[in-house]
């Protein structure tokens, strides 16, 4: 019954509740440990993973399913070295082992390593998910030519494989080539929603409002019944208009969405401080130490400005309230609050980890690079797409390609 409840929490994106249940079990079995590891993969905080993994008996650590789950967990927690250690010590590698290791490399911006491992996978162990993971790794590292080579050699190209290749091309601003691939797929198949979303996301990264509008208009014609999905596309379009200063158009779209009852996904950042998990929303005031957190935010902001940071208003996609400024709005993002709370409790922290359910904005990305340098603290932020390692030299593992 504990396992069933834990699995339910994880399926519904409530992994912290699953971990709370795990801590109540006196003698966990293999299945409970497997479910717990999957929960830790969702949370993605290294310190929490270490606390629980050290409790797993060695007899379970030799189980193939546990080992595969651990590779996935360590990779999604930003610890590729630990994932690689488990992978290399496995007595029997299967299709899942290779796929989760390739995915671990890809999430952490190690596209070359992902490709090198892919070429070592025995042909009979390569599945659709293996192709998807290696192409995704190429996508997040800007390895377009390598992705083309892999894609062209795939004999049975599925919709998922087409979609991730289109994502790779779109991230690299190869929009015409991406559209040609969509046309090629549609010669023999019905249109695929995910392909257009991948194209739209790439166009959104470049803040091309004209092309974004064209794509959304086409999606409305092709998928008129997919109301929820069209709303997601409209939100992206509104963000493009907002980022390009066309606040009026952005507001019109958002008003229409509000009138139809659509609610935007709320950004939530999770972090662990002194062994305890904390969650923050944008401009969150619910924390008991909120005053200290916002005082630290102001301190960090002053340091950023002193070191030349200029807040980028293009990442604010809504009209500001009378009591708001560009600085206060951007500094109130959930990941900034999570980082500040870490420094409140541990002023000389050497490592901070944050998991965000949304994509990191460009201003937060630039600011976090500078914070890591100023405070000489490595900061790892896992967003909806990938893991960013912000190093003390002021650089990010993504090489600003996200």
Coordinates of C-alpha atoms in Angstrom, one line a residue:
X1 CA 0.0 0.0 0.0
X2 CA 2.9 2.3 0.7
X3 CA 4.3 1.6 -2.8
X4 CA 0.9 2.2 -4.4
X5 CA 0.6 5.6 -2.7
X6 CA 4.2 6.6 -3.5
X7 CA 3.7 5.7 -7.1
X8 CA 0.6 7.8 -7.2
X9 CA 2.4 10.8 -5.8
X10 CA 5.2 10.4 -8.4
X11 CA 2.8 10.0 -11.3
X12 CA 1.1 13.3 -10.2
X13 CA 4.4 15.1 -9.9
X14 CA 4.4 15.1 -6.1
X15 CA 7.7 13.3 -5.4
X16 CA 8.4 15.0 -2.1
X17 CA 5.3 13.3 -0.7
X18 CA 6.6 10.0 -1.9
X19 CA 9.9 10.5 -0.2
X20 CA 8.0 11.4 3.0
X21 CA 6.2 8.1 2.8
X22 CA 9.5 6.2 2.2
X23 CA 10.9 7.7 5.4
X24 CA 8.0 6.0 7.3
X25 CA 8.8 2.5 6.1
X26 CA 10.8 0.4 8.4
X27 CA 12.0 -2.3 6.0
X28 CA 11.7 -1.2 2.4
X29 CA 11.8 -3.9 -0.3
X30 CA 13.3 -3.7 -3.8
X31 CA 10.1 -2.3 -5.3
X32 CA 9.9 0.5 -2.7
X33 CA 13.5 1.4 -3.3
X34 CA 12.9 1.5 -7.1
X35 CA 9.9 3.8 -6.7
X36 CA 11.9 6.0 -4.3
X37 CA 14.8 6.3 -6.8
X38 CA 12.3 7.4 -9.5
X39 CA 11.0 10.0 -7.1
X40 CA 14.5 11.3 -6.4
X41 CA 15.0 11.5 -10.2
X42 CA 12.0 13.9 -10.4
X43 CA 13.4 16.0 -7.5
X44 CA 16.9 16.1 -9.0
X45 CA 18.7 17.3 -5.8
X46 CA 22.1 15.5 -5.3
X47 CA 22.2 15.8 -1.5
X48 CA 18.8 14.2 -1.2
X49 CA 19.8 11.4 -3.5
X50 CA 23.0 10.7 -1.4
X51 CA 21.0 10.6 1.8
X52 CA 18.7 7.9 0.6
X53 CA 21.0 5.8 -1.6
X54 CA 23.4 5.2 1.3
X55 CA 20.4 3.4 3.0
X56 CA 20.0 0.9 0.2
X57 CA 21.4 -2.5 1.0
X58 CA 24.2 -3.8 -1.2
X59 CA 22.2 -6.8 -2.3
X60 CA 19.7 -4.4 -3.9
X61 CA 22.4 -2.2 -5.5
X62 CA 23.4 -5.2 -7.6
X63 CA 19.9 -5.5 -9.1
X64 CA 19.8 -4.5 -12.8
X65 CA 16.6 -2.5 -12.5
X66 CA 18.0 -0.6 -9.5
X67 CA 21.2 0.1 -11.3
X68 CA 19.4 1.5 -14.4
X69 CA 17.2 3.7 -12.1
X70 CA 20.3 5.0 -10.3
X71 CA 22.0 6.0 -13.6
X72 CA 18.9 8.0 -14.5
X73 CA 18.7 9.5 -11.0
X74 CA 22.4 10.5 -10.8
X75 CA 22.2 12.0 -14.4
X76 CA 19.1 14.0 -13.6
X77 CA 20.7 15.2 -10.4
X78 CA 23.6 16.7 -12.4
X79 CA 26.1 14.0 -11.2
X80 CA 27.2 12.4 -14.5
X81 CA 30.4 11.0 -12.9
X82 CA 28.3 8.9 -10.5
X83 CA 26.0 7.8 -13.3
X84 CA 28.9 6.7 -15.3
X85 CA 30.4 4.8 -12.4
X86 CA 27.2 2.8 -12.0
X87 CA 27.1 2.2 -15.7
X88 CA 30.7 1.0 -16.0
X89 CA 30.3 -1.3 -13.0
X90 CA 27.2 -3.1 -14.4
X91 CA 27.7 -6.8 -15.1
X92 CA 25.1 -6.8 -17.8
X93 CA 24.1 -3.8 -19.9
X94 CA 20.7 -3.8 -21.6
X95 CA 18.9 -1.3 -23.9
X96 CA 17.7 0.7 -20.9
X97 CA 21.3 1.0 -19.5
X98 CA 22.6 2.5 -22.7
X99 CA 19.6 4.8 -23.2
X100 CA 19.6 6.3 -19.7
X101 CA 23.3 6.9 -19.8
X102 CA 23.1 8.6 -23.2
X103 CA 20.2 10.7 -21.8
X104 CA 22.3 11.6 -18.7
X105 CA 25.1 13.0 -21.0
X106 CA 22.5 14.9 -23.1
X107 CA 20.8 16.5 -20.1
X108 CA 24.1 17.8 -18.8
X109 CA 25.3 19.3 -22.1
X110 CA 27.7 16.5 -22.9
X111 CA 26.6 15.9 -26.5
X112 CA 29.9 14.5 -27.7
X113 CA 30.0 11.9 -25.0
X114 CA 26.4 10.9 -25.8
X115 CA 27.3 10.4 -29.4
X116 CA 30.4 8.4 -28.6
X117 CA 28.4 6.1 -26.3
X118 CA 25.6 5.8 -28.9
X119 CA 28.1 4.4 -31.5
X120 CA 29.1 1.7 -29.0
X121 CA 25.6 0.4 -28.5
X122 CA 25.1 -3.1 -30.0
X123 CA 22.7 -2.8 -32.9
X124 CA 20.2 -5.2 -31.4
X125 CA 19.9 -3.0 -28.3
X126 CA 19.0 0.2 -30.1
X127 CA 15.4 1.2 -29.7
X128 CA 13.3 4.3 -30.6
X129 CA 14.1 5.8 -27.2
X130 CA 17.9 5.4 -27.8
X131 CA 17.6 7.4 -31.0
X132 CA 15.4 10.0 -29.3
X133 CA 17.9 10.4 -26.5
X134 CA 21.0 10.8 -28.6
X135 CA 19.3 13.2 -31.0
X136 CA 18.1 15.2 -28.0
X137 CA 21.7 15.3 -26.7
X138 CA 22.7 16.7 -30.1
X139 CA 19.9 19.2 -30.0
X140 CA 20.9 20.6 -26.6
X141 CA 24.6 20.9 -27.6
X142 CA 24.0 22.4 -31.0
X143 CA 25.5 19.4 -32.8
X144 CA 23.3 19.7 -35.9
X145 CA 25.6 17.9 -38.4
X146 CA 26.1 14.9 -36.1
X147 CA 22.3 14.8 -35.6
X148 CA 21.7 14.8 -39.3
X149 CA 24.1 11.9 -39.8
X150 CA 22.4 9.8 -37.1
X151 CA 18.9 10.7 -38.4
X152 CA 19.7 9.9 -42.0
X153 CA 21.0 6.4 -41.0
X154 CA 17.8 5.5 -39.1
X155 CA 15.8 3.1 -41.2
X156 CA 12.5 3.2 -39.3
X157 CA 11.9 6.9 -38.5
X158 CA 9.0 7.3 -36.0
X159 CA 7.1 10.4 -35.2
X160 CA 9.1 10.9 -32.0
X161 CA 12.4 10.6 -34.0
X162 CA 11.2 13.2 -36.5
X163 CA 10.0 15.5 -33.7
X164 CA 13.4 15.5 -31.9
X165 CA 15.3 16.1 -35.1
X166 CA 12.9 19.1 -35.9
X167 CA 13.7 20.3 -32.4
X168 CA 17.4 20.1 -33.1
X169 CA 17.1 22.1 -36.3
X170 CA 14.8 24.7 -34.7
X171 CA 17.1 25.3 -31.8
X172 CA 19.8 26.0 -34.4
X173 CA 17.5 28.4 -36.3
X174 CA 17.3 26.0 -39.3
X175 CA 13.6 26.8 -39.6
X176 CA 13.3 26.1 -43.4
X177 CA 15.0 22.7 -43.0
X178 CA 12.8 21.9 -40.0
X179 CA 9.7 22.8 -42.1
X180 CA 10.9 20.6 -44.9
X181 CA 11.2 17.7 -42.5
X182 CA 7.6 18.3 -41.3
X183 CA 6.5 18.3 -45.0
X184 CA 8.4 15.1 -45.6
X185 CA 6.7 13.4 -42.7
X186 CA 3.3 14.6 -43.7
X187 CA 3.6 13.1 -47.1
X188 CA 2.8 9.7 -45.6
X189 CA 1.4 10.5 -42.1
X190 CA -1.1 12.8 -40.4
X191 CA 0.3 16.0 -39.1
X192 CA 2.1 15.7 -35.7
X193 CA 1.3 18.2 -33.0
X194 CA 4.6 17.8 -31.2
X195 CA 6.6 18.7 -34.4
X196 CA 4.9 22.1 -34.7
X197 CA 5.5 22.8 -31.0
X198 CA 9.2 22.0 -31.4
X199 CA 9.3 24.4 -34.4
X200 CA 7.4 27.1 -32.4
X201 CA 9.7 26.7 -29.4
X202 CA 12.8 27.2 -31.6
X203 CA 11.2 30.3 -33.2
X204 CA 10.2 31.6 -29.7
X205 CA 13.9 31.4 -28.7
X206 CA 14.7 33.8 -31.5
X207 CA 11.7 36.0 -30.6
X208 CA 10.5 35.9 -34.2
X209 CA 6.9 37.1 -33.7
X210 CA 5.9 37.0 -37.4
X211 CA 6.9 33.4 -37.9
X212 CA 5.5 32.4 -34.5
X213 CA 2.1 33.8 -35.5
X214 CA 2.2 31.9 -38.8
X215 CA 3.0 28.6 -37.0
X216 CA 0.2 29.1 -34.5
X217 CA -2.3 30.0 -37.3
X218 CA -1.3 26.8 -39.1
X219 CA -1.7 24.8 -35.9
X220 CA -5.2 26.1 -35.4
X221 CA -6.1 24.9 -38.8
X222 CA -4.6 21.5 -38.5
X223 CA -5.6 20.7 -34.9
X224 CA -8.9 22.6 -34.2
X225 CA -10.0 20.0 -31.6
X226 CA -6.9 20.2 -29.5
X227 CA -8.0 23.0 -27.3
X228 CA -5.6 22.6 -24.4
X229 CA -2.6 22.1 -26.7
X230 CA -3.6 25.2 -28.7
X231 CA -3.7 27.2 -25.5
X232 CA -0.1 26.1 -24.8
X233 CA 0.9 27.4 -28.2
X234 CA -0.9 30.7 -27.7
X235 CA 0.9 31.2 -24.4
X236 CA 4.2 30.8 -26.3
X237 CA 3.0 33.2 -28.9
X238 CA 2.0 35.7 -26.2
X239 CA 5.5 35.4 -24.7
X240 CA 7.1 36.1 -28.0
X241 CA 5.0 39.3 -28.4
X242 CA 5.8 40.3 -24.9
X243 CA 9.6 39.7 -25.4
X244 CA 9.6 41.9 -28.5
X245 CA 7.8 44.8 -26.8
X246 CA 4.4 44.1 -28.4
X247 CA 2.7 44.1 -25.0
X248 CA -0.7 45.0 -26.4
X249 CA -0.8 41.9 -28.6
X250 CA 0.6 39.8 -25.7
X251 CA -2.1 41.1 -23.4
X252 CA -4.9 40.5 -25.9
X253 CA -3.9 36.8 -26.2
X254 CA -3.7 36.4 -22.4
X255 CA -7.1 38.1 -21.9
X256 CA -8.6 35.6 -24.4
X257 CA -7.0 32.7 -22.6
X258 CA -8.2 33.9 -19.2
X259 CA -11.7 34.4 -20.5
X260 CA -11.7 30.8 -21.7
X261 CA -10.6 29.6 -18.2
X262 CA -7.0 28.7 -19.1
X263 CA -4.5 28.8 -16.3
X264 CA -0.8 29.1 -16.9
X265 CA 1.6 26.6 -15.3
X266 CA 3.0 28.2 -12.2
X267 CA 6.8 28.2 -11.9
X268 CA 8.0 26.2 -8.9
X269 CA 11.6 25.9 -7.8
X270 CA 12.7 23.1 -5.4
X271 CA 16.0 23.2 -3.4
X272 CA 17.4 21.4 -0.4
X273 CA 18.9 23.3 2.5
X274 CA 20.5 21.5 5.4
X275 CA 18.8 18.3 4.4
X276 CA 15.3 19.7 4.1
X277 CA 13.4 20.4 0.8
X278 CA 11.9 23.8 0.1
X279 CA 9.7 25.0 -2.7
X280 CA 9.3 28.5 -4.0
X281 CA 7.0 30.2 -6.5
X282 CA 7.7 33.5 -8.2
X283 CA 7.4 36.4 -5.7
X284 CA 6.7 33.9 -2.9
X285 CA 6.1 35.5 0.5
X286 CA 5.0 32.3 2.3
X287 CA 8.3 31.3 3.7
X288 CA 8.7 32.0 7.4
X289 CA 12.1 33.7 6.7
X290 CA 10.8 35.7 3.7
X291 CA 12.2 39.0 5.0
X292 CA 15.7 37.5 5.2
X293 CA 15.3 36.0 1.7
X294 CA 14.3 39.3 0.1
X295 CA 17.1 41.1 2.0
X296 CA 19.5 38.6 0.5
X297 CA 17.9 39.1 -2.9
X298 CA 18.6 42.9 -2.6
X299 CA 22.1 42.2 -1.6
X300 CA 22.7 39.9 -4.5
X301 CA 21.1 42.4 -6.9
X302 CA 23.5 45.1 -5.7
X303 CA 26.4 42.8 -6.3
X304 CA 25.1 42.0 -9.8
X305 CA 24.7 45.6 -10.8
X306 CA 28.2 46.4 -9.3
X307 CA 29.6 43.7 -11.6
X308 CA 27.9 45.1 -14.7
X309 CA 24.6 43.2 -14.9
X310 CA 21.8 45.0 -16.7
X311 CA 18.3 43.6 -16.1
X312 CA 16.7 42.6 -19.4
X313 CA 13.1 43.8 -19.6
X314 CA 12.5 41.6 -22.7
X315 CA 12.0 38.6 -20.4
X316 CA 9.0 40.3 -18.8
X317 CA 6.0 39.3 -20.9
X318 CA 3.3 41.2 -19.1
X319 CA 2.6 44.8 -18.1
X320 CA 4.2 45.8 -14.8
X321 CA 2.1 46.8 -11.8
X322 CA 2.5 50.3 -10.4
X323 CA 4.7 49.0 -7.5
X324 CA 6.9 46.9 -9.7
X325 CA 10.2 47.6 -11.4
X326 CA 12.1 45.5 -14.0
X327 CA 14.6 44.6 -11.3
X328 CA 12.0 43.6 -8.7
X329 CA 10.1 41.5 -11.2
X330 CA 13.1 39.5 -12.4
X331 CA 14.6 39.2 -9.0
X332 CA 11.4 37.6 -7.8
X333 CA 11.6 34.6 -10.1
X334 CA 11.4 31.3 -8.1
X335 CA 14.9 30.1 -8.8
X336 CA 16.4 33.4 -7.5
X337 CA 14.4 33.0 -4.2
X338 CA 15.7 29.4 -3.9
X339 CA 19.3 30.5 -4.5
X340 CA 18.9 33.4 -2.0
X341 CA 17.5 31.0 0.7
X342 CA 20.6 28.8 0.3
X343 CA 22.8 31.8 0.9
X344 CA 20.8 32.9 3.9
X345 CA 21.3 29.6 5.6
X346 CA 24.8 28.9 4.3
X347 CA 26.6 32.2 3.4
X348 CA 29.7 30.3 2.2
X349 CA 28.0 27.6 0.3
X350 CA 30.1 25.9 -2.3
X351 CA 27.3 24.1 -4.1
X352 CA 23.6 25.0 -4.6
X353 CA 21.1 23.0 -6.5
X354 CA 17.7 24.1 -7.8
X355 CA 15.1 22.2 -9.9
X356 CA 12.7 24.4 -11.8
X357 CA 9.6 23.0 -13.6
X358 CA 9.8 25.7 -16.3
X359 CA 12.5 26.8 -18.7
X360 CA 15.0 29.3 -17.2
X361 CA 14.7 32.8 -18.6
X362 CA 17.6 34.6 -20.3
X363 CA 18.0 37.1 -17.5
X364 CA 18.1 34.5 -14.8
X365 CA 20.6 32.6 -16.8
X366 CA 23.0 35.6 -17.2
X367 CA 22.5 36.5 -13.5
X368 CA 23.1 33.0 -12.2
X369 CA 26.4 32.8 -14.1
X370 CA 27.5 36.1 -12.4
X371 CA 26.2 35.0 -9.0
X372 CA 28.3 31.8 -9.2
X373 CA 31.4 33.8 -10.1
X374 CA 30.8 36.5 -7.4
X375 CA 30.0 34.1 -4.6
X376 CA 32.4 31.5 -5.8
X377 CA 29.7 28.8 -5.6
X378 CA 28.8 26.3 -8.2
X379 CA 25.1 26.4 -8.9
X380 CA 23.3 23.6 -10.7
X381 CA 19.8 24.5 -12.1
X382 CA 17.7 21.8 -13.8
X383 CA 15.0 23.4 -15.8
X384 CA 12.2 21.8 -17.9
X385 CA 14.6 21.1 -20.8
X386 CA 18.1 20.5 -19.4
X387 CA 20.6 20.9 -16.6
X388 CA 22.7 24.0 -16.3
X389 CA 26.0 23.8 -14.4
X390 CA 27.0 27.4 -13.5
X391 CA 30.7 27.3 -12.6
X392 CA 32.7 29.6 -10.4
X393 CA 34.5 31.0 -13.5
X394 CA 31.2 32.6 -14.6
X395 CA 30.5 30.1 -17.4
X396 CA 27.6 27.6 -17.9
X397 CA 27.8 24.1 -19.2
X398 CA 25.2 24.9 -21.9
X399 CA 27.6 27.5 -23.5
X400 CA 24.6 29.8 -23.6
X401 CA 22.8 27.4 -26.0
X402 CA 19.4 26.7 -24.5

